[in-house]
Each structure stands twice: as structure tokens, then as C-alpha cells.
CSV table of C-alpha atoms and ligand atoms in Angstrom, one decimal:
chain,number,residue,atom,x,y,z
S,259,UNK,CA,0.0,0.0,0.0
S,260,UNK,CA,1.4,3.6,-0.6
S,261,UNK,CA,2.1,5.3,2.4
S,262,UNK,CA,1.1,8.9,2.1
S,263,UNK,CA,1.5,11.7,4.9
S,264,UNK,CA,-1.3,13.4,6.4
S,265,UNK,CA,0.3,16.5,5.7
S,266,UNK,CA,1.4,18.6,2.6
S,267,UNK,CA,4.3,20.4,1.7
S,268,UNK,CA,2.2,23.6,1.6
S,269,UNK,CA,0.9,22.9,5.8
S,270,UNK,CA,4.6,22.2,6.6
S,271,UNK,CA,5.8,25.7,5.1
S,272,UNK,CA,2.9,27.6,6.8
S,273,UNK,CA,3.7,25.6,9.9
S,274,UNK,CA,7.3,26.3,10.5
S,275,UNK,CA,6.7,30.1,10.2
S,276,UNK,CA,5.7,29.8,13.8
S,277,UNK,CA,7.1,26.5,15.4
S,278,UNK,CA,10.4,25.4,13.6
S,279,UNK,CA,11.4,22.0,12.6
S,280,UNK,CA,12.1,19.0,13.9
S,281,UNK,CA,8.9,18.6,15.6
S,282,UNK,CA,6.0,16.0,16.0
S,283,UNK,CA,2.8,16.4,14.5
S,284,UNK,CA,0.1,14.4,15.3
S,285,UNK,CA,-3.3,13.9,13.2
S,286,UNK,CA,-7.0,14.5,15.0
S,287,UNK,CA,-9.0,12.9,12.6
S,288,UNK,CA,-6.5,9.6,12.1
S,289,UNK,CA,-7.0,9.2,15.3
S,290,UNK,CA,-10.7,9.6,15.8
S,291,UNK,CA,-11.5,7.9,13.1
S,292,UNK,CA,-9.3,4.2,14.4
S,293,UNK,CA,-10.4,4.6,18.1
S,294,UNK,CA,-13.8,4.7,17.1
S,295,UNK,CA,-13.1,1.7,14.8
S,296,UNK,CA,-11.6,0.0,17.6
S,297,UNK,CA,-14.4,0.5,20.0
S,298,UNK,CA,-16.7,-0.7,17.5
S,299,UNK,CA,-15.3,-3.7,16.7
S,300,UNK,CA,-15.3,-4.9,20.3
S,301,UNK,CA,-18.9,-3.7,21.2
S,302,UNK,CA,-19.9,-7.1,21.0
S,303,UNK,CA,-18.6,-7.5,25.2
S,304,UNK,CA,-20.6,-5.5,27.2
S,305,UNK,CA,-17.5,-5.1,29.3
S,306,UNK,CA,-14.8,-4.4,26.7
S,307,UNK,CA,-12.6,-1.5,27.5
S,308,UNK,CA,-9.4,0.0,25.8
S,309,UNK,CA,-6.2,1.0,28.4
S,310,UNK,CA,-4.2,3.1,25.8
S,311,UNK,CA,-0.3,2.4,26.7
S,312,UNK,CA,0.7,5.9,28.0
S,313,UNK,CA,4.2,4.9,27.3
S,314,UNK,CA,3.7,4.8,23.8
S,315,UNK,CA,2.7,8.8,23.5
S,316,UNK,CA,2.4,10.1,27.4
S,317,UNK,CA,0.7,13.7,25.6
S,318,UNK,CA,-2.8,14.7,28.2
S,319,UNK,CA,-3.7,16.5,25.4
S,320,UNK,CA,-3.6,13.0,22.8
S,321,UNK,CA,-5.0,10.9,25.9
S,322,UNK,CA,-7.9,12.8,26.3
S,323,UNK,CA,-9.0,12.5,22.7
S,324,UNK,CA,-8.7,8.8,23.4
S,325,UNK,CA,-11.1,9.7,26.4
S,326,UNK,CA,-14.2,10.3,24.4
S,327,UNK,CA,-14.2,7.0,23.0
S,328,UNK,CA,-13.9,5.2,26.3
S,329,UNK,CA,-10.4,4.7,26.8
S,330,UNK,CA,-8.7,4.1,30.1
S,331,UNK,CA,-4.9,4.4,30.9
S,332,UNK,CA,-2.5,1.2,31.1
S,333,UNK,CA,0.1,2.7,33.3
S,334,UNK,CA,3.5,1.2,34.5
S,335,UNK,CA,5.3,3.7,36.1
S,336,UNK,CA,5.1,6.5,38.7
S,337,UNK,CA,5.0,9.4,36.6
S,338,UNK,CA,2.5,7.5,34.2
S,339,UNK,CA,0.3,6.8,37.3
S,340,UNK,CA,0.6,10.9,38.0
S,341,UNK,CA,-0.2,11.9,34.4
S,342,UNK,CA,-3.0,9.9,34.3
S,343,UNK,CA,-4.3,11.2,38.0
S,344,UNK,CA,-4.0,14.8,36.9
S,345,UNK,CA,-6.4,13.9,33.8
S,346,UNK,CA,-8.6,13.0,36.1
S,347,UNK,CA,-8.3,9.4,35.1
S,348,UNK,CA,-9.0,7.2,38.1
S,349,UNK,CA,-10.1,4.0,39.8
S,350,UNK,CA,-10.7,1.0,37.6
S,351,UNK,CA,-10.3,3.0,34.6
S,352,UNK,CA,-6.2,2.5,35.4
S,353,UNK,CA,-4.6,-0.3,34.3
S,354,UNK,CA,-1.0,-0.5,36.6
S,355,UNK,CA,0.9,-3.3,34.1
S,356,UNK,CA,3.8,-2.9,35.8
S,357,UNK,CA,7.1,-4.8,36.5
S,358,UNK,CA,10.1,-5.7,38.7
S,359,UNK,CA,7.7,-2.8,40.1
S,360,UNK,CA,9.0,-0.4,43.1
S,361,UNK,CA,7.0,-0.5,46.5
S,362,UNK,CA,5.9,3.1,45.7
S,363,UNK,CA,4.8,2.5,42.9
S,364,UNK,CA,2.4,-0.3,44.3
S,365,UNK,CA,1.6,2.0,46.9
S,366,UNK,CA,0.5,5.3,44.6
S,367,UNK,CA,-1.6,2.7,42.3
S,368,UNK,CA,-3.3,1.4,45.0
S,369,UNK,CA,-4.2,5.3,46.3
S,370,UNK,CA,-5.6,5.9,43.0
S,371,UNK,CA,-7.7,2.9,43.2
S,372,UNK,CA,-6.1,1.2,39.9
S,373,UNK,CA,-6.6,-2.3,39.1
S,374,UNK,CA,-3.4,-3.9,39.7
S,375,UNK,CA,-1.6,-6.7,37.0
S,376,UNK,CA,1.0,-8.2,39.1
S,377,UNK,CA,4.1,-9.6,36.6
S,378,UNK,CA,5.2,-12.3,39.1
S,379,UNK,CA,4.5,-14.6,41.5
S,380,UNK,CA,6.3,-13.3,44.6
S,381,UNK,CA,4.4,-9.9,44.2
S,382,UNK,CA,1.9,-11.3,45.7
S,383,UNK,CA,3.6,-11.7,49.3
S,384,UNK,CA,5.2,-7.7,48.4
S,385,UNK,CA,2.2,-6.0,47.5
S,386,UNK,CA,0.9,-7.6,50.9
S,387,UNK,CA,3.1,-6.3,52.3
S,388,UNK,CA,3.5,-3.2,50.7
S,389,UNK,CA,0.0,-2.6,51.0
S,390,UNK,CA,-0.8,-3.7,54.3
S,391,UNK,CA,-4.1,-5.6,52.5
S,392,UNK,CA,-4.5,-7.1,48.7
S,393,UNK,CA,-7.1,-5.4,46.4
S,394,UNK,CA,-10.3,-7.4,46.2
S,395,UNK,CA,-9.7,-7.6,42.2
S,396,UNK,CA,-6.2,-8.5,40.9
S,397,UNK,CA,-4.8,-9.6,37.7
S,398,UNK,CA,-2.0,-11.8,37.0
S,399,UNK,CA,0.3,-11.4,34.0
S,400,UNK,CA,1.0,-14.7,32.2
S,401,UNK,CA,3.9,-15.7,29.8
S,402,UNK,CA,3.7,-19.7,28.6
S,403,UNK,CA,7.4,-19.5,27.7
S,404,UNK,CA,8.6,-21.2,24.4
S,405,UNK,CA,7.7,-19.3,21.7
S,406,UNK,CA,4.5,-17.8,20.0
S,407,UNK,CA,3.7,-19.2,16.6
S,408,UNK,CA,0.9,-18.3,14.0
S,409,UNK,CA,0.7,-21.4,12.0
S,410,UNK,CA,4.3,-22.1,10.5
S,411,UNK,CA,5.5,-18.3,11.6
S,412,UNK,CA,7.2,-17.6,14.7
S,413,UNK,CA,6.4,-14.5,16.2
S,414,UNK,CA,7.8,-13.6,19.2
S,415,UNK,CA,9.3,-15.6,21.9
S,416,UNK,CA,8.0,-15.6,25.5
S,417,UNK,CA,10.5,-18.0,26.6
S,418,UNK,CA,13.0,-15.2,26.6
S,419,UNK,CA,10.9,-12.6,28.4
S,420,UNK,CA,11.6,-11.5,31.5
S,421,UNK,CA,7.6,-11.1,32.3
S,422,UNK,CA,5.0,-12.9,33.9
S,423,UNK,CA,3.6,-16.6,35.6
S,424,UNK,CA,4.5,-19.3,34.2
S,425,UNK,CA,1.6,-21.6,33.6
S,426,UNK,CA,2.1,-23.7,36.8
S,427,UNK,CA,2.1,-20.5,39.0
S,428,UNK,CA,-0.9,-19.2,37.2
S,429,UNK,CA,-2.5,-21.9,39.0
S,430,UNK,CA,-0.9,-21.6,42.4
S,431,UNK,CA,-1.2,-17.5,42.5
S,432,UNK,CA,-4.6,-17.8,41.8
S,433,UNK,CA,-5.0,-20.1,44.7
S,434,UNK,CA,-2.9,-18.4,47.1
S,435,UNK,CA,-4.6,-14.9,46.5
S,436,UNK,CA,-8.2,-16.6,46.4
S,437,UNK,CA,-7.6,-17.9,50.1
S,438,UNK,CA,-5.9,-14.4,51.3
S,439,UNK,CA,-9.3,-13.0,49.9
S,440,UNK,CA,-9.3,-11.8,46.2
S,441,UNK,CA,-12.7,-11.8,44.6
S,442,UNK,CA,-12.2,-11.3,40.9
S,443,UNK,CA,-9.3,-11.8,38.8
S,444,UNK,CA,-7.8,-10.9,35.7
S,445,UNK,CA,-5.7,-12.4,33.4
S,446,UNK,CA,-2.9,-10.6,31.0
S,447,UNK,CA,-0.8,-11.4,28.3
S,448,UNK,CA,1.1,-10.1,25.8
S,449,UNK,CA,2.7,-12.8,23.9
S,450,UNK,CA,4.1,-10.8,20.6
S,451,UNK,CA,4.9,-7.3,19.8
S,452,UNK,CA,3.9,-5.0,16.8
S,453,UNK,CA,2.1,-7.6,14.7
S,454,UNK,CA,1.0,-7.0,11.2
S,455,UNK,CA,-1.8,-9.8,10.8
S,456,UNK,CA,-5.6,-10.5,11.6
S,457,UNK,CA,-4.8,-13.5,13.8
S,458,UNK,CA,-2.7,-12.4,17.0
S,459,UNK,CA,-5.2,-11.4,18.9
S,460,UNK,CA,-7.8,-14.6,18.1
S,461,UNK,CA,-4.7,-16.9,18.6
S,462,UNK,CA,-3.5,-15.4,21.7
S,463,UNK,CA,-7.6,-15.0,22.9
S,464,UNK,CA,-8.2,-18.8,22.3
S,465,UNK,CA,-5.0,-19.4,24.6
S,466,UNK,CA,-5.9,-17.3,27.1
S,467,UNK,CA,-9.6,-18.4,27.2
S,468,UNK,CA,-8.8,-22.0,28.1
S,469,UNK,CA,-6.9,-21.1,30.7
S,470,UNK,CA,-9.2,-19.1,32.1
S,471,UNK,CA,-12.0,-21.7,32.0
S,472,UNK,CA,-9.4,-24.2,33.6
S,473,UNK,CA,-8.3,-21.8,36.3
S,474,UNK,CA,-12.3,-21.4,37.2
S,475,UNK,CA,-12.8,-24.6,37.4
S,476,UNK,CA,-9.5,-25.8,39.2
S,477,UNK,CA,-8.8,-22.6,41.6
S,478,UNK,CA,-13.0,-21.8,42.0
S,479,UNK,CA,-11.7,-17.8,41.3
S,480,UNK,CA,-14.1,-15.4,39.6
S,481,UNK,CA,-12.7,-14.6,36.0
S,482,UNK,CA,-14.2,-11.1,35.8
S,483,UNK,CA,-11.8,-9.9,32.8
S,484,UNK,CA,-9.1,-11.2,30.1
S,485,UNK,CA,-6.2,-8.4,28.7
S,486,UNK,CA,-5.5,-8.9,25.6
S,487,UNK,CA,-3.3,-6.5,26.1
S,488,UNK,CA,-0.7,-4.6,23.4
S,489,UNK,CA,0.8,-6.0,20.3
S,490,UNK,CA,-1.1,-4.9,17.2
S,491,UNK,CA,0.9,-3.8,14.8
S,492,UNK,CA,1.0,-1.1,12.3
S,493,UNK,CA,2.6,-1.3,8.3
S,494,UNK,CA,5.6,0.3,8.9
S,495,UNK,CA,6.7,-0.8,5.3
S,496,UNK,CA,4.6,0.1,2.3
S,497,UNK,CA,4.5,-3.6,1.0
S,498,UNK,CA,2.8,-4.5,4.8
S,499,UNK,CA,-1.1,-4.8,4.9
S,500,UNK,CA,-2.7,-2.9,7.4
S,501,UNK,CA,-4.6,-4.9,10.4
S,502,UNK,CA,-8.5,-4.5,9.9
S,503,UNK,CA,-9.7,-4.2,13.6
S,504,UNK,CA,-13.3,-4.8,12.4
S,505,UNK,CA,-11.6,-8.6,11.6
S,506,UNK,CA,-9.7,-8.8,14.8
S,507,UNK,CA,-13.1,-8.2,16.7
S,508,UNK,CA,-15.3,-10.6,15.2
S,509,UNK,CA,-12.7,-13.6,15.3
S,510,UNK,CA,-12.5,-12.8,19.3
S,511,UNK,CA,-16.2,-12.9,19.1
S,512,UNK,CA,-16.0,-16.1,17.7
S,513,UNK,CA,-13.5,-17.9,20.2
S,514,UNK,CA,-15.1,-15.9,23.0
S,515,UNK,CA,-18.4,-17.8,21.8
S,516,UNK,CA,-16.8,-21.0,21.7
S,517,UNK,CA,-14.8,-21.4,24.8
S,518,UNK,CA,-16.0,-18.7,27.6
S,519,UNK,CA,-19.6,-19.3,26.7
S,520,UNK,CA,-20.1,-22.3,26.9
S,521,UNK,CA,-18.4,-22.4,30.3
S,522,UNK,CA,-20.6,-20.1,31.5
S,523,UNK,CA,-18.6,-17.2,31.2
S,524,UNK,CA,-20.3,-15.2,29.0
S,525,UNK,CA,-19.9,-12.1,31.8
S,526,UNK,CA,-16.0,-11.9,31.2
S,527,UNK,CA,-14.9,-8.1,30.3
S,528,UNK,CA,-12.6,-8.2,27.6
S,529,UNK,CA,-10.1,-5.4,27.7
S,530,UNK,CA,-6.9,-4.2,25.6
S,531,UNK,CA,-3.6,-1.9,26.2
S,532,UNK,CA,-3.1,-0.8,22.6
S,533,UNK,CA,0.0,1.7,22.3
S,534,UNK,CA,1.1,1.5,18.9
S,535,UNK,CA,-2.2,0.9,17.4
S,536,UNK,CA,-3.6,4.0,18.6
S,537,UNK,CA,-1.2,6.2,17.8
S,538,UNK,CA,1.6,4.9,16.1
S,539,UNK,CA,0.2,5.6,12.3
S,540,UNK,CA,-1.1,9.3,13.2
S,541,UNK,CA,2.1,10.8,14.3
S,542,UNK,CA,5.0,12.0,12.2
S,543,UNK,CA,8.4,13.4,12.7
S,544,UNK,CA,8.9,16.4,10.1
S,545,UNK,CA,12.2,17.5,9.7
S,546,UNK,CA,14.8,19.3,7.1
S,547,UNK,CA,17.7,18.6,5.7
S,548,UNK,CA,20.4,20.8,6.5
S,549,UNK,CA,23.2,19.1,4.6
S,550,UNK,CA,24.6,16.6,2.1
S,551,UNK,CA,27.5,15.0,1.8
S,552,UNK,CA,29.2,12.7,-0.7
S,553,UNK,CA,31.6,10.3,0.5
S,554,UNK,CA,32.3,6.5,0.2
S,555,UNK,CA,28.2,7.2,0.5
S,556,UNK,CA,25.6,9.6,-0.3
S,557,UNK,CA,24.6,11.1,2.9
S,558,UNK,CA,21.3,13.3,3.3
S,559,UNK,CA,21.7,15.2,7.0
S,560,UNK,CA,18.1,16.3,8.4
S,561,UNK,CA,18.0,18.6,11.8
S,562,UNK,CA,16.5,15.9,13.1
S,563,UNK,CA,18.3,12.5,15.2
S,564,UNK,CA,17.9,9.4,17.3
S,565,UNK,CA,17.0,11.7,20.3
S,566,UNK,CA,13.1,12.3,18.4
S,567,UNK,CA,13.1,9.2,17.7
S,568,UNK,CA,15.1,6.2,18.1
S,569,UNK,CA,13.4,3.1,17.2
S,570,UNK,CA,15.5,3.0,13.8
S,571,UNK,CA,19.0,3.2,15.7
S,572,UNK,CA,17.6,0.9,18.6
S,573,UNK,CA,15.8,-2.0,16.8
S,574,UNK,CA,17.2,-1.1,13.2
S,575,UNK,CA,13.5,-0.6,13.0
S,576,UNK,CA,12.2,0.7,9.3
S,577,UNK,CA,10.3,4.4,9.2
S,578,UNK,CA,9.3,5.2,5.6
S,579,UNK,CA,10.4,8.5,4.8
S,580,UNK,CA,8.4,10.9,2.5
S,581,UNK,CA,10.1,14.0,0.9
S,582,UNK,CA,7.8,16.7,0.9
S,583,UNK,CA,6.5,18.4,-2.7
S,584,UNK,CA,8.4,15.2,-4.5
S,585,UNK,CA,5.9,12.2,-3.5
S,586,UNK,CA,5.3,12.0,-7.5
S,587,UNK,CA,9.0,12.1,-8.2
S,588,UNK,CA,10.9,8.7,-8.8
S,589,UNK,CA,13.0,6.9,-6.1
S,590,UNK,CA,16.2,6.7,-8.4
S,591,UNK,CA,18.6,7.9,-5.5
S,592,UNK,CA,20.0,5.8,-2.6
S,593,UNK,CA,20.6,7.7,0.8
S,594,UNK,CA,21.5,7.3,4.5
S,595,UNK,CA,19.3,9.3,6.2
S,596,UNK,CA,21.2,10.8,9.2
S,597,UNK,CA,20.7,12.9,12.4
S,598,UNK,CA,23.7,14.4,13.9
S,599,UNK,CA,24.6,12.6,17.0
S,600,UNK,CA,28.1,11.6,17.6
S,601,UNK,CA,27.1,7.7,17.0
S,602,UNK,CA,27.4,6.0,13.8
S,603,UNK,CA,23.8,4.1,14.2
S,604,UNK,CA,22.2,7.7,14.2
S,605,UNK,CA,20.5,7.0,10.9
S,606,UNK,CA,16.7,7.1,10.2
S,607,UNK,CA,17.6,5.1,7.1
S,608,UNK,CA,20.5,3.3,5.4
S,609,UNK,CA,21.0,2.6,2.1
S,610,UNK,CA,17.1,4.3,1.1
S,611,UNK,CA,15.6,5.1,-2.3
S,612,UNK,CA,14.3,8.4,-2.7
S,613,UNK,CA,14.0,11.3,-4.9
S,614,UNK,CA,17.3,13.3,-5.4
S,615,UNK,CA,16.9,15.4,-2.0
S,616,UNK,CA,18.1,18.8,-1.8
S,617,UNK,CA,19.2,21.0,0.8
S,618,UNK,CA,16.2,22.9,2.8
S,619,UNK,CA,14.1,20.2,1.5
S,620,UNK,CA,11.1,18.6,4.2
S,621,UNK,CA,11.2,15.4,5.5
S,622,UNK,CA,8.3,13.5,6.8
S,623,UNK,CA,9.4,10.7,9.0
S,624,UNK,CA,6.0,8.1,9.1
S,625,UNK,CA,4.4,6.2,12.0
S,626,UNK,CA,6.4,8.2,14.8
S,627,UNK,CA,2.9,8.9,16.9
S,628,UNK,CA,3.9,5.8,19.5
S,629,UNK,CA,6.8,5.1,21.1
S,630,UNK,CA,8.3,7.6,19.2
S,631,UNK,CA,8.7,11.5,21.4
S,632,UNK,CA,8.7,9.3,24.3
S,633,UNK,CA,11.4,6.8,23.2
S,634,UNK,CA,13.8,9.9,23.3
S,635,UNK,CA,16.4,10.7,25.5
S,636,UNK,CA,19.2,13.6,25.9
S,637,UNK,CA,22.5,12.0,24.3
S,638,UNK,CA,25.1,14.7,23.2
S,639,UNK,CA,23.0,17.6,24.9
S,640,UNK,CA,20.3,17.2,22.5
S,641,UNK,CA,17.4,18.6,23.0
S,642,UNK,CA,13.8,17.0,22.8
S,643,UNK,CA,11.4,18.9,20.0
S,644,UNK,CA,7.6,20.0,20.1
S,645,UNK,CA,4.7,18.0,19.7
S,646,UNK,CA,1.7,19.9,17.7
S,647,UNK,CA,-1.7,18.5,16.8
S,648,UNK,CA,-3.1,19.1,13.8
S,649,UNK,CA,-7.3,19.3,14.5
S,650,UNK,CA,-9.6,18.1,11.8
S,651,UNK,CA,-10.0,22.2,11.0
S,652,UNK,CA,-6.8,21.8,9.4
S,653,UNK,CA,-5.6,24.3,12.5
S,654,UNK,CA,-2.3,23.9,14.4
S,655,UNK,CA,-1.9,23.8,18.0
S,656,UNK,CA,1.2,23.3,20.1
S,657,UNK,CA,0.7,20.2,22.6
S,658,UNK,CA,4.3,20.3,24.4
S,659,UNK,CA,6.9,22.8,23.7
S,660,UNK,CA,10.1,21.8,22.9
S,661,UNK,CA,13.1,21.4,25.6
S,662,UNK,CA,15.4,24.9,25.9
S,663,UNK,CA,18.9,25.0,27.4
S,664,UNK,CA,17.4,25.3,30.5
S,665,UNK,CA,15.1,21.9,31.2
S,666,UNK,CA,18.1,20.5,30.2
S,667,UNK,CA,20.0,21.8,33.0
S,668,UNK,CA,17.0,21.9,35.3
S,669,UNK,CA,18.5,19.0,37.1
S,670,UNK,CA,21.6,21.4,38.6
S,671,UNK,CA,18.6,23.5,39.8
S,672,UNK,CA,20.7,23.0,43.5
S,673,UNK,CA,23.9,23.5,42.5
S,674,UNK,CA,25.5,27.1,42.7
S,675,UNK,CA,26.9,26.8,38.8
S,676,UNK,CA,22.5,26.2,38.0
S,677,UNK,CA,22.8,30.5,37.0
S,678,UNK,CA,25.8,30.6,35.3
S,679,UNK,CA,24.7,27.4,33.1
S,680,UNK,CA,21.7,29.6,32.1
S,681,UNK,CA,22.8,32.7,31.8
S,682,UNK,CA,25.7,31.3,28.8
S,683,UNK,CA,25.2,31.2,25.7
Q,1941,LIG,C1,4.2,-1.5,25.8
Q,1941,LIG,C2,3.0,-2.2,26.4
Q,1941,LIG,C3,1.8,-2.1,25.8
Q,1941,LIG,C4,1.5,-1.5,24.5
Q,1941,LIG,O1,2.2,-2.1,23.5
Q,1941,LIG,P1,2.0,-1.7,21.9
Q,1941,LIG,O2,2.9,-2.6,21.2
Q,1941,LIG,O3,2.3,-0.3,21.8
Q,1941,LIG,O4,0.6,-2.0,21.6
Q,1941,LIG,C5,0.7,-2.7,26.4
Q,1941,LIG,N1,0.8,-3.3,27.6
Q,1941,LIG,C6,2.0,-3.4,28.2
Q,1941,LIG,C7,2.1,-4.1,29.6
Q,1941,LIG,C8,3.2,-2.9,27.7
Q,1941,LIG,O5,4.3,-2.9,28.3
């Protein structure tokens, strides 16, 4: 499929008059338009509710457009917990899908009323004691090791994850917790990550729904909700076809009809942490390039690097790349696309057909809206850029601004050399 950019050279120039680049830009109606889609396709379960991954774009601003269509918050940190708080996003509409997960932590979760997902067995006896009590609804996070197959295809492998139960304590954690006084459990998995294909989320729902009707019937513990959790992918590469969440929906339907039904759990609340499904596709990275050089390759430099986004020097993960006013040109030139970080894996793309680039020429980087902004870090000083959402008006409005000299030497804020930092340039 041809991957085209939500916005056009034309926006971009108008844009930059006010916020220059690199910056992430985010689009309203991309994301309307899916979470409504995913919504839809789960209505089916009365119960069914969507956690967005606030780790994949931690925005207030993008997480309350997910709001209107139902969404919750699947937290797993302290300062996820406290964004999600100040939205005004409580009680059992937080997920806390934490792990190796500090006391604290436990302890602000529990304060904000969140439904707990506890990654290992041994949590059980700290969150105890953390707590002073257990919740009366917990979840355990399971992982069956080995590794996750669709058919001939190997997906992911669990065996190698540091997460969850294993099957056996599954079984013994739900016991143990039922006879210190838990009421209704949950059960999590996330088995495989970014996914391009219809069957993940049936394959990984039939597994999770036999378990559950054998923990029921074995442990006596009320199954009040399954997590399907993240892992639905998005095309990152043009030949890639897009999941159709209508599809994923109905083929849950269909196991949920076959194996919690008829074991008389037809009341089990199905629920979902989607990250990069949510947001991935409606956020770009725009950027220009600022220089070219020709040595034993052809280099294209944008003002752009790894720090906006990383996944390509951390995973070798594939962005496609549009070059703004030439999407009709042909891609007879090969390029590394580079940022300018002292590190030689500071590359958005290596050896990549495009047009011939030129110099002041804009870049749009696709499918940066999860995991993307919040991915980055501070290497060689660099600073973090803005985020800006583009509304379905076709109007611009900044969401975050972007770092100055001085968040990034907020941290000396008690140290006498905190003025003289600022006050240099
Ligand atoms: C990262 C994460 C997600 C979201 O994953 P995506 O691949 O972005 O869908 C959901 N749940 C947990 C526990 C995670 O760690």
C-alpha cells in the first residue's frame, strides 16, 4: 500500500513560520477515526474497554481524545500513574501493568484505586506487604514460555521474556490470593509485539480463554476480565497490509463464543492496552535537511536524530520517509538518512531510495505517533522537540513545547553553577 502523509508540503511551510522544525505532529481525525473503529469492533462485550499504553505517547492532550471513546490508561510507572491522575483518570479506569515494580509504585496505584496486574509470582507476598491488604480484584500477567507461533511463523518468543507466571504458577497464584481474599481476577498477556496480521489477537484469545475456564474450574476464582493487552501492529513498510480491527473483533467474538460461553462465562470483560495501534500511524516526525554529503556514500543530514526518535537506531526498525513536494518524483537515489549525534547508528535510514533530496528540502518521518517522542532521551545535549496536533479544521496547535537549554539543565537547579549554566550562551 502507498504510504502517504497526512500533511502537505504547503501545511509544513505555513507551519514552520511559527514552530520550527524537527517537531512531531500528530493527526485528529486519524485518530478519531481508528479509536472509534476499535471501539466498535469490540462492542460485542458489554465489558470491553481499551487502556491506551501511556508509554507509547504520554501527551494529556492526545489521551484525552482517546477519552471520548472510552479509553482508560494502562500505566506502569510513577509518573505515568501521576499523568493519568491529573487527567482526572482514576479507579478501575487504570490499568497498573507494571514490573520488577518499586514499592511506591504499588503503593500510589493502590491510592488511585487502579486495578493492579502483578508480573510475578512473589508480588503477591510484596504487595501484601506493601499494602498492608490485597485489592479485592487482581490480575495476574502470564507468559507460557517457548515461543509464539501463528501457523508455520514464529512470532515472538515468551521463553526469553523477562515477564510474567508461568503456567504452573498461574494456577498456584490464583490459589494463594483466592484464600488471602481476592474476589475477581484478571488475566494478562502479551505474547508478541507489533504484529501486522488479523490472527494475533484470536490466537493469543483462544490461549488465554482455556486457561481461564481451567483456572475457574481448578482454583474456584471469579474470572471477571481477560487483557488482551498490546501488540497490534501497524505497516511500517509500504508492501505490509494494514490490520483490519473490524476482523480482529469478530474472530474474538467467535472464540469468546466458543470457549467462555459455553463455560458459563459469557460475563468476562474483555479489555486491551493498545500503544502503537492507537497512535503509532497518526504521528510523524517532520524534519529538514540541512546538509549533504558525498563520501564512500551519499549522505542526506536532516535537523533531526535518534534523540526524536530512536526506534530506527535501537531496533534497526524501518520508518518510511516521505520527501515533501516530490511524493510524485521517482526513487532513483540511494541515501542514508542521518541525524547528527556523535554515533554512527544515528541513521533514520540506510542505504534508502528516494527522490534526489536537496538541501532545505522537508522530511516527513511516518508512523512516529507511539513510542516515538517518548522513546527519546538527551544524548550529546540534544534537546527533545515539540509536539503539535493538527485538528480536523486543518488548524495547528502546540501540545508540548520543545526542551530549551534550561530543562536541560533543570537537574543542577541545586547547584551554585544552576545560574551561570543559564545565563551562557
Ligand atoms: C508497551 C506495552 C503495551 C503497548 O504495546 P503496543 O505494542 O504499543 O501496543 C501494552 N501493555 C504493556 C504491559 C506494555 O508494556
Amino acid at each position: 500500500m502507498k504510504k502517504e502523509t497526512f500533511v502537505t508540503k504547503e501545511q509544513i511551510e505555513e507551519i514552520v513560520k511559527t514552530y520550527p522544525t524537527p517537531f512531531h505532529i500528530y493527526d485528529e481525525k486519524g485518530i478519531r477515526e481508528n479509536a472509534k473503529a476499535l471501539k466498535e469492533a469490540f462492542s460485542w462485550n458489554k465489558g470491553y474497554k481499551e487502556f491506551f499504553a501511556v508509554k507509547a505517547t504520554p501527551n494529556p492532550f492526545l489521551m484525552s481524545i482517546l477519552r471520548e471513546y472510552g479509553c482508560g490508561c494502562d500505566c506502569s510507572s510513577y509518573t505515568e500513574l501521576m499523568l493519568s491522575k491529573a487527567m482526572g483518570v482514576k479507579g478501575e479506569d487504570i490499568m497498573f501493568s507494571s514490573n520488577n515494580t518499586p514499592a511506591s509504585e504499588y503503593q500510589f496505584a493502590a491510592k488511585l484505586g487502579a486495578t493492579i496486574n502483578l508480573d510475578d509470582i512473589t508480588h503477591i507476598e510484596f504487595l501484601e506487604k506493601t499494602l498492608g491488604y490485597l485489592p479485592k480484584t487482581l490480575s495476574c500477567r502470564f507468559n507460557p514460555g517457548g515461543y509464539f507461533s501463528l501457523g508455520t511463523d514464529i512470532m515472538d518468543n515468551p521463553g526469553d521474556a523477562k515477564y510474567g507466571f508461568t503456567t504452573e504458577q498461574m494456577f498456584e497464584g490464583f490459589k494463594i490470593l483466592k484464600e488471602k481474599g481476592v474476589e475477581h481476577f484478571g488475566i494478562h498477556a502479551f505474547l508478541a509485539s507489533n504484529t501486522v496480521t488479523n490472527e494475533y489477537y484470536p490466537t493469543l484469545a483462544k490461549q488465554l480463554f482455556e486457561l481461564a475456564v481451567r483456572l475457574k474450574e481448578e482454583t474456584g476464582a471469579h474470572i471477571a476480565f481477560i487483557n488482551l493487552s498490546g501488540g497490534i501492529g501497524i505497516p511500517y513498510r509500504p508492501d505490509q497490509t494494514p490490520n483490519d480491527i473490524r476482523v480482529i473483533g469478530e474472530e474474538v467474538r467467535k472464540v469468546y463464543e466458543e470457549v467462555l460461553t459455553p463455560a458459563g462465562m459469557g460475563d468476562v470483560a474483555i479489555y486491551t492496552e493498545l500503544g502503537r495501534f492507537m497512535m503509532g500511524p497518526y504521528g510523524a516526525l517532520v524534519t529538514q535537511v540541512i546538509h549533504q554529503k558525498h563520501i564512500h556514500k551519499e549522505y542526506v543530514g536532516v535537523d533531526a536524530c535518534a534523540v526524536n526518535l530512536m526506534r530506527p537506531a535501537m531496533y534497526g526498525a524501518y520508518h518510511h520517509i516521505t520527501v515533501l513536494g516530490k511524493e510524485e518524483a521517482p526513487c532513483d537515489h540511494m541515501y542514508d538518512v542521518t541525524g547528527s549525534l556523535c554515533e554512527n547508528n544515528d541513521k533514520f535510514a540506510i542505504d534508502r531510495m528516494l527522490p534526489e533530496v536537496e538541501i532545505g528540502d522537508y522530511i516527513v518521518i511516518h508512523d512516529a505517533g507511539a513510542h516515538g517522542y517518548s522513546m527519546g532521551y538527551n544524548y550529546n545535549g540534544k534537546l527533545k522537540s515539540a509536539e503539535l496536533l493538527l485538528h480536523e479544521d486543518g488548524s495547528v496547535q502546540l501540545i508540548r513545547r520543545a526542551e530549551t537549554p534550561k530543562d536541560y539543565f533543570a537537574t543542577f537547579d541545586c547547584f551554585e553553577i544552576f545560574d551561570r549554566l543559564n545565563e551562557s550562551r
